[in-house]
């Protein structure tokens, strides 16, 4: 499941990078698109990863166990563990980026002593905030992860529960794709299709492989 979600994240990351680049070329306003790109990356990746990871996890459990409580429990555990993992990963990643950029600022200061204070203040204002990025990733992951949990929590029928999980997740994946494209001024249809296909593949692979393993090991209940 982790590798499937990572593949989807790469697709979303590509959309975010394109969004940031296109936004920086837009000279019609004074919006700081570099800052927008950072928040867009954390929010969209977090929500997308939460949705795909937990939906795939629930589908995998549903492949070998028909009990709704097992699916919901697996989804809840995935939500909590995933949010913590995303927060930690984002904090470490952005902290490293912060340290690299601070080191670069110091090197620039050694080469350009004139207007040191003004230049350093300007550069530091553009540095990423690890704590903010960690909180944004954890919160957005949780938001995405809660979606399949909420819509399947009270559905007792096994087939309906699985189908609803796929349909709801697909709709929200399209929504995340459109949102990212809108914020980044990129093509909405292409963005939505890429994210949708990636999410459906992640759920299908997780369900199929778990079903196969469960059948081979007589784990289906």
PDB file of C-alpha atoms in Angstrom:
ATOM      1  CA  UNK A   1       0.000   0.000   0.000  1.00  0.00           C
ATOM      2  CA  UNK A   2       2.826   2.393   0.877  1.00  0.00           C
ATOM      3  CA  UNK A   3       4.399   2.032  -2.563  1.00  0.00           C
ATOM      4  CA  UNK A   4       1.037   2.543  -4.262  1.00  0.00           C
ATOM      5  CA  UNK A   5       0.386   5.696  -2.278  1.00  0.00           C
ATOM      6  CA  UNK A   6       3.914   6.891  -3.035  1.00  0.00           C
ATOM      7  CA  UNK A   7       3.247   6.524  -6.773  1.00  0.00           C
ATOM      8  CA  UNK A   8       0.108   8.604  -6.439  1.00  0.00           C
ATOM      9  CA  UNK A   9       2.035  11.184  -4.440  1.00  0.00           C
ATOM     10  CA  UNK A  10       4.565  11.449  -7.271  1.00  0.00           C
ATOM     11  CA  UNK A  11       1.726  12.246  -9.662  1.00  0.00           C
ATOM     12  CA  UNK A  12       0.383  14.924  -7.355  1.00  0.00           C
ATOM     13  CA  UNK A  13       3.872  16.282  -6.740  1.00  0.00           C
ATOM     14  CA  UNK A  14       4.269  16.700 -10.491  1.00  0.00           C
ATOM     15  CA  UNK A  15       1.090  18.721 -10.637  1.00  0.00           C
ATOM     16  CA  UNK A  16       2.273  20.903  -7.758  1.00  0.00           C
ATOM     17  CA  UNK A  17       5.657  21.556  -9.357  1.00  0.00           C
ATOM     18  CA  UNK A  18       4.033  22.526 -12.645  1.00  0.00           C
ATOM     19  CA  UNK A  19       1.583  24.720 -10.748  1.00  0.00           C
ATOM     20  CA  UNK A  20       4.364  26.539  -8.943  1.00  0.00           C
ATOM     21  CA  UNK A  21       6.383  27.100 -12.117  1.00  0.00           C
ATOM     22  CA  UNK A  22       3.449  28.400 -14.111  1.00  0.00           C
ATOM     23  CA  UNK A  23       2.394  30.601 -11.236  1.00  0.00           C
ATOM     24  CA  UNK A  24       5.834  32.183 -10.987  1.00  0.00           C
ATOM     25  CA  UNK A  25       5.615  33.165 -14.653  1.00  0.00           C
ATOM     26  CA  UNK A  26       2.358  35.003 -14.088  1.00  0.00           C
ATOM     27  CA  UNK A  27       3.351  38.656 -13.814  1.00  0.00           C
ATOM     28  CA  UNK A  28      -0.127  40.112 -13.572  1.00  0.00           C
ATOM     29  CA  UNK A  29      -0.207  40.235  -9.765  1.00  0.00           C
ATOM     30  CA  UNK A  30       2.056  40.370  -6.726  1.00  0.00           C
ATOM     31  CA  UNK A  31       1.106  37.053  -5.117  1.00  0.00           C
ATOM     32  CA  UNK A  32       4.083  35.196  -3.650  1.00  0.00           C
ATOM     33  CA  UNK A  33       3.681  31.965  -5.573  1.00  0.00           C
ATOM     34  CA  UNK A  34       6.750  30.363  -4.012  1.00  0.00           C
ATOM     35  CA  UNK A  35       4.974  30.478  -0.651  1.00  0.00           C
ATOM     36  CA  UNK A  36       1.733  29.322  -2.237  1.00  0.00           C
ATOM     37  CA  UNK A  37       3.582  26.392  -3.812  1.00  0.00           C
ATOM     38  CA  UNK A  38       4.832  25.225  -0.418  1.00  0.00           C
ATOM     39  CA  UNK A  39       1.394  25.255   1.163  1.00  0.00           C
ATOM     40  CA  UNK A  40      -0.203  23.787  -1.952  1.00  0.00           C
ATOM     41  CA  UNK A  41       2.256  20.909  -1.891  1.00  0.00           C
ATOM     42  CA  UNK A  42       1.704  20.153   1.800  1.00  0.00           C
ATOM     43  CA  UNK A  43      -2.089  20.447   1.647  1.00  0.00           C
ATOM     44  CA  UNK A  44      -2.800  18.627  -1.609  1.00  0.00           C
ATOM     45  CA  UNK A  45      -0.253  15.867  -1.047  1.00  0.00           C
ATOM     46  CA  UNK A  46      -1.442  15.355   2.512  1.00  0.00           C
ATOM     47  CA  UNK A  47      -5.138  15.139   1.659  1.00  0.00           C
ATOM     48  CA  UNK A  48      -4.511  12.962  -1.393  1.00  0.00           C
ATOM     49  CA  UNK A  49      -2.225  10.607   0.529  1.00  0.00           C
ATOM     50  CA  UNK A  50      -4.709  10.327   3.386  1.00  0.00           C
ATOM     51  CA  UNK A  51      -7.584   9.515   1.058  1.00  0.00           C
ATOM     52  CA  UNK A  52      -5.729   7.003  -1.106  1.00  0.00           C
ATOM     53  CA  UNK A  53      -3.873   5.312   1.758  1.00  0.00           C
ATOM     54  CA  UNK A  54      -6.867   4.798   4.023  1.00  0.00           C
ATOM     55  CA  UNK A  55      -9.252   3.887   1.181  1.00  0.00           C
ATOM     56  CA  UNK A  56      -6.736   1.334  -0.105  1.00  0.00           C
ATOM     57  CA  UNK A  57      -6.208  -0.011   3.402  1.00  0.00           C
ATOM     58  CA  UNK A  58      -9.943  -0.419   3.908  1.00  0.00           C
ATOM     59  CA  UNK A  59     -10.287  -2.101   0.516  1.00  0.00           C
ATOM     60  CA  UNK A  60      -7.450  -4.476   1.386  1.00  0.00           C
ATOM     61  CA  UNK A  61      -9.014  -5.473   4.692  1.00  0.00           C
ATOM     62  CA  UNK A  62     -12.390  -5.756   2.991  1.00  0.00           C
ATOM     63  CA  UNK A  63     -10.893  -8.204   0.515  1.00  0.00           C
ATOM     64  CA  UNK A  64     -10.377 -10.821   3.247  1.00  0.00           C
ATOM     65  CA  UNK A  65     -12.871  -9.808   5.941  1.00  0.00           C
ATOM     66  CA  UNK A  66     -16.478  -8.781   5.375  1.00  0.00           C
ATOM     67  CA  UNK A  67     -17.029  -7.346   8.861  1.00  0.00           C
ATOM     68  CA  UNK A  68     -17.534  -3.568   8.706  1.00  0.00           C
ATOM     69  CA  UNK A  69     -15.910  -3.084  12.111  1.00  0.00           C
ATOM     70  CA  UNK A  70     -12.642  -4.544  10.840  1.00  0.00           C
ATOM     71  CA  UNK A  71     -12.598  -2.161   7.872  1.00  0.00           C
ATOM     72  CA  UNK A  72     -13.389   0.855  10.022  1.00  0.00           C
ATOM     73  CA  UNK A  73     -10.815  -0.085  12.646  1.00  0.00           C
ATOM     74  CA  UNK A  74      -8.154  -0.538   9.967  1.00  0.00           C
ATOM     75  CA  UNK A  75      -9.077   2.807   8.453  1.00  0.00           C
ATOM     76  CA  UNK A  76      -8.935   4.561  11.821  1.00  0.00           C
ATOM     77  CA  UNK A  77      -5.531   3.071  12.643  1.00  0.00           C
ATOM     78  CA  UNK A  78      -4.283   4.037   9.185  1.00  0.00           C
ATOM     79  CA  UNK A  79      -5.559   7.574   9.687  1.00  0.00           C
ATOM     80  CA  UNK A  80      -3.759   8.045  13.011  1.00  0.00           C
ATOM     81  CA  UNK A  81      -0.526   6.349  11.955  1.00  0.00           C
ATOM     82  CA  UNK A  82      -0.491   8.094   8.592  1.00  0.00           C
ATOM     83  CA  UNK A  83      -1.068  11.548  10.062  1.00  0.00           C
ATOM     84  CA  UNK A  84       1.815  11.052  12.503  1.00  0.00           C
ATOM     85  CA  UNK A  85       4.038   9.722   9.743  1.00  0.00           C
ATOM     86  CA  UNK A  86       3.206  12.595   7.398  1.00  0.00           C
ATOM     87  CA  UNK A  87       3.836  15.186  10.103  1.00  0.00           C
ATOM     88  CA  UNK A  88       7.183  13.672  11.047  1.00  0.00           C
ATOM     89  CA  UNK A  89       8.265  13.203   7.448  1.00  0.00           C
ATOM     90  CA  UNK A  90       7.306  16.722   6.458  1.00  0.00           C
ATOM     91  CA  UNK A  91       8.998  18.212   9.508  1.00  0.00           C
ATOM     92  CA  UNK A  92      12.265  16.398   8.803  1.00  0.00           C
ATOM     93  CA  UNK A  93      12.106  17.237   5.101  1.00  0.00           C
ATOM     94  CA  UNK A  94      11.386  20.936   5.556  1.00  0.00           C
ATOM     95  CA  UNK A  95      13.884  21.208   8.418  1.00  0.00           C
ATOM     96  CA  UNK A  96      16.579  19.913   6.100  1.00  0.00           C
ATOM     97  CA  UNK A  97      15.504  22.356   3.404  1.00  0.00           C
ATOM     98  CA  UNK A  98      15.550  25.161   5.964  1.00  0.00           C
ATOM     99  CA  UNK A  99      19.078  24.333   7.081  1.00  0.00           C
ATOM    100  CA  UNK A 100      20.327  24.160   3.500  1.00  0.00           C
ATOM    101  CA  UNK A 101      18.816  27.532   2.648  1.00  0.00           C
ATOM    102  CA  UNK A 102      20.190  29.132   5.831  1.00  0.00           C
ATOM    103  CA  UNK A 103      23.640  27.850   4.923  1.00  0.00           C
ATOM    104  CA  UNK A 104      23.218  29.323   1.450  1.00  0.00           C
ATOM    105  CA  UNK A 105      22.247  32.673   2.945  1.00  0.00           C
ATOM    106  CA  UNK A 106      25.422  32.697   5.034  1.00  0.00           C
ATOM    107  CA  UNK A 107      27.518  31.926   1.983  1.00  0.00           C
ATOM    108  CA  UNK A 108      25.825  34.743   0.087  1.00  0.00           C
ATOM    109  CA  UNK A 109      26.479  37.120   2.967  1.00  0.00           C
ATOM    110  CA  UNK A 110      30.162  36.352   2.888  1.00  0.00           C
ATOM    111  CA  UNK A 111      30.244  37.238  -0.808  1.00  0.00           C
ATOM    112  CA  UNK A 112      28.047  40.308  -0.569  1.00  0.00           C
ATOM    113  CA  UNK A 113      28.612  42.294   2.630  1.00  0.00           C
ATOM    114  CA  UNK A 114      26.762  45.362   1.383  1.00  0.00           C
ATOM    115  CA  UNK A 115      23.146  45.712   2.457  1.00  0.00           C
ATOM    116  CA  UNK A 116      23.610  42.648   4.610  1.00  0.00           C
ATOM    117  CA  UNK A 117      20.744  43.197   7.019  1.00  0.00           C
ATOM    118  CA  UNK A 118      18.177  44.012   4.369  1.00  0.00           C
ATOM    119  CA  UNK A 119      19.156  41.100   2.187  1.00  0.00           C
ATOM    120  CA  UNK A 120      19.225  38.622   5.062  1.00  0.00           C
ATOM    121  CA  UNK A 121      15.821  39.754   6.293  1.00  0.00           C
ATOM    122  CA  UNK A 122      14.341  39.325   2.835  1.00  0.00           C
ATOM    123  CA  UNK A 123      15.859  35.885   2.360  1.00  0.00           C
ATOM    124  CA  UNK A 124      14.781  34.668   5.798  1.00  0.00           C
ATOM    125  CA  UNK A 125      11.204  35.717   5.127  1.00  0.00           C
ATOM    126  CA  UNK A 126      11.150  33.194   2.287  1.00  0.00           C
ATOM    127  CA  UNK A 127      12.472  30.273   4.347  1.00  0.00           C
ATOM    128  CA  UNK A 128      10.088  27.346   4.905  1.00  0.00           C
ATOM    129  CA  UNK A 129       8.645  26.728   8.356  1.00  0.00           C
ATOM    130  CA  UNK A 130       9.060  23.044   9.371  1.00  0.00           C
ATOM    131  CA  UNK A 131       6.420  23.165  12.113  1.00  0.00           C
ATOM    132  CA  UNK A 132       3.815  24.774   9.872  1.00  0.00           C
ATOM    133  CA  UNK A 133       4.521  22.248   7.126  1.00  0.00           C
ATOM    134  CA  UNK A 134       4.235  19.348   9.597  1.00  0.00           C
ATOM    135  CA  UNK A 135       0.909  20.605  10.958  1.00  0.00           C
ATOM    136  CA  UNK A 136      -0.445  21.247   7.467  1.00  0.00           C
ATOM    137  CA  UNK A 137       0.501  17.749   6.296  1.00  0.00           C
ATOM    138  CA  UNK A 138      -0.928  16.023   9.366  1.00  0.00           C
ATOM    139  CA  UNK A 139      -4.174  17.994   9.231  1.00  0.00           C
ATOM    140  CA  UNK A 140      -4.690  17.556   5.493  1.00  0.00           C
ATOM    141  CA  UNK A 141      -3.856  13.823   5.716  1.00  0.00           C
ATOM    142  CA  UNK A 142      -6.463  13.437   8.445  1.00  0.00           C
ATOM    143  CA  UNK A 143      -9.059  15.304   6.393  1.00  0.00           C
ATOM    144  CA  UNK A 144      -8.452  13.042   3.416  1.00  0.00           C
ATOM    145  CA  UNK A 145      -8.364   9.890   5.537  1.00  0.00           C
ATOM    146  CA  UNK A 146     -11.651  10.656   7.290  1.00  0.00           C
ATOM    147  CA  UNK A 147     -13.561  10.798   3.990  1.00  0.00           C
ATOM    148  CA  UNK A 148     -13.879   7.029   3.313  1.00  0.00           C
ATOM    149  CA  UNK A 149     -14.395   6.375   7.024  1.00  0.00           C
ATOM    150  CA  UNK A 150     -17.329   8.747   7.319  1.00  0.00           C
ATOM    151  CA  UNK A 151     -19.118   7.540   4.193  1.00  0.00           C
ATOM    152  CA  UNK A 152     -18.803   3.823   5.002  1.00  0.00           C
ATOM    153  CA  UNK A 153     -19.159   3.876   8.783  1.00  0.00           C
ATOM    154  CA  UNK A 154     -22.824   2.883   8.881  1.00  0.00           C
ATOM    155  CA  UNK A 155     -23.061   0.700   5.761  1.00  0.00           C
ATOM    156  CA  UNK A 156     -23.521  -2.945   6.746  1.00  0.00           C
ATOM    157  CA  UNK A 157     -23.832  -4.479   3.300  1.00  0.00           C
ATOM    158  CA  UNK A 158     -20.406  -5.744   2.209  1.00  0.00           C
ATOM    159  CA  UNK A 159     -20.627  -5.042  -1.533  1.00  0.00           C
ATOM    160  CA  UNK A 160     -22.287  -1.686  -1.041  1.00  0.00           C
ATOM    161  CA  UNK A 161     -19.625  -0.672   1.467  1.00  0.00           C
ATOM    162  CA  UNK A 162     -16.766  -1.498  -0.915  1.00  0.00           C
ATOM    163  CA  UNK A 163     -18.497   0.174  -3.850  1.00  0.00           C
ATOM    164  CA  UNK A 164     -19.266   3.282  -1.839  1.00  0.00           C
ATOM    165  CA  UNK A 165     -15.645   3.492  -0.710  1.00  0.00           C
ATOM    166  CA  UNK A 166     -14.453   3.449  -4.320  1.00  0.00           C
ATOM    167  CA  UNK A 167     -17.058   5.900  -5.622  1.00  0.00           C
ATOM    168  CA  UNK A 168     -16.681   8.440  -2.823  1.00  0.00           C
ATOM    169  CA  UNK A 169     -12.894   8.273  -2.943  1.00  0.00           C
ATOM    170  CA  UNK A 170     -12.946   8.762  -6.715  1.00  0.00           C
ATOM    171  CA  UNK A 171     -15.155  11.832  -6.466  1.00  0.00           C
ATOM    172  CA  UNK A 172     -12.946  13.449  -3.871  1.00  0.00           C
ATOM    173  CA  UNK A 173      -9.796  12.598  -5.822  1.00  0.00           C
ATOM    174  CA  UNK A 174     -11.252  14.481  -8.770  1.00  0.00           C
ATOM    175  CA  UNK A 175     -12.074  17.330  -6.421  1.00  0.00           C
ATOM    176  CA  UNK A 176      -8.508  17.446  -5.089  1.00  0.00           C
ATOM    177  CA  UNK A 177      -7.204  17.460  -8.638  1.00  0.00           C
ATOM    178  CA  UNK A 178      -9.431  20.374  -9.595  1.00  0.00           C
ATOM    179  CA  UNK A 179      -8.511  22.270  -6.444  1.00  0.00           C
ATOM    180  CA  UNK A 180      -4.797  21.892  -7.061  1.00  0.00           C
ATOM    181  CA  UNK A 181      -5.195  22.935 -10.679  1.00  0.00           C
ATOM    182  CA  UNK A 182      -7.290  25.964  -9.721  1.00  0.00           C
ATOM    183  CA  UNK A 183      -4.774  27.191  -7.163  1.00  0.00           C
ATOM    184  CA  UNK A 184      -1.864  26.605  -9.493  1.00  0.00           C
ATOM    185  CA  UNK A 185      -3.498  27.754 -12.745  1.00  0.00           C
ATOM    186  CA  UNK A 186      -2.962  24.412 -14.501  1.00  0.00           C
ATOM    187  CA  UNK A 187      -5.231  22.194 -16.612  1.00  0.00           C
ATOM    188  CA  UNK A 188      -8.025  20.868 -14.395  1.00  0.00           C
ATOM    189  CA  UNK A 189      -9.019  17.868 -16.516  1.00  0.00           C
ATOM    190  CA  UNK A 190      -5.484  16.517 -16.916  1.00  0.00           C
ATOM    191  CA  UNK A 191      -4.716  17.004 -13.242  1.00  0.00           C
ATOM    192  CA  UNK A 192      -7.922  15.292 -12.121  1.00  0.00           C
ATOM    193  CA  UNK A 193      -7.501  12.353 -14.505  1.00  0.00           C
ATOM    194  CA  UNK A 194      -3.933  11.665 -13.388  1.00  0.00           C
ATOM    195  CA  UNK A 195      -4.830  11.717  -9.704  1.00  0.00           C
ATOM    196  CA  UNK A 196      -7.998   9.671 -10.253  1.00  0.00           C
ATOM    197  CA  UNK A 197      -6.208   6.948 -12.228  1.00  0.00           C
ATOM    198  CA  UNK A 198      -3.430   6.792  -9.661  1.00  0.00           C
ATOM    199  CA  UNK A 199      -5.876   6.475  -6.780  1.00  0.00           C
ATOM    200  CA  UNK A 200      -7.964   3.799  -8.493  1.00  0.00           C
ATOM    201  CA  UNK A 201      -4.838   1.812  -9.337  1.00  0.00           C
ATOM    202  CA  UNK A 202      -3.681   1.979  -5.716  1.00  0.00           C
ATOM    203  CA  UNK A 203      -7.040   0.690  -4.453  1.00  0.00           C
ATOM    204  CA  UNK A 204      -7.296  -2.004  -7.134  1.00  0.00           C
ATOM    205  CA  UNK A 205      -3.766  -3.313  -6.583  1.00  0.00           C
ATOM    206  CA  UNK A 206      -4.204  -3.366  -2.809  1.00  0.00           C
ATOM    207  CA  UNK A 207      -7.546  -5.140  -3.033  1.00  0.00           C
ATOM    208  CA  UNK A 208      -6.359  -7.623  -5.645  1.00  0.00           C
ATOM    209  CA  UNK A 209      -3.098  -8.588  -3.965  1.00  0.00           C
ATOM    210  CA  UNK A 210      -4.705  -8.856  -0.522  1.00  0.00           C
ATOM    211  CA  UNK A 211      -7.506 -10.960  -1.968  1.00  0.00           C
ATOM    212  CA  UNK A 212      -4.966 -13.256  -3.612  1.00  0.00           C
ATOM    213  CA  UNK A 213      -2.863 -13.636  -0.463  1.00  0.00           C
ATOM    214  CA  UNK A 214      -5.953 -14.133   1.694  1.00  0.00           C
ATOM    215  CA  UNK A 215      -7.313 -16.790  -0.653  1.00  0.00           C
ATOM    216  CA  UNK A 216      -3.976 -18.611  -0.827  1.00  0.00           C
ATOM    217  CA  UNK A 217      -3.540 -18.601   2.949  1.00  0.00           C
ATOM    218  CA  UNK A 218      -7.223 -19.310   3.695  1.00  0.00           C
ATOM    219  CA  UNK A 219      -7.582 -15.989   5.503  1.00  0.00           C
ATOM    220  CA  UNK A 220     -10.925 -14.981   3.997  1.00  0.00           C
ATOM    221  CA  UNK A 221     -13.612 -14.629   6.640  1.00  0.00           C
TER     222      UNK A 221
END
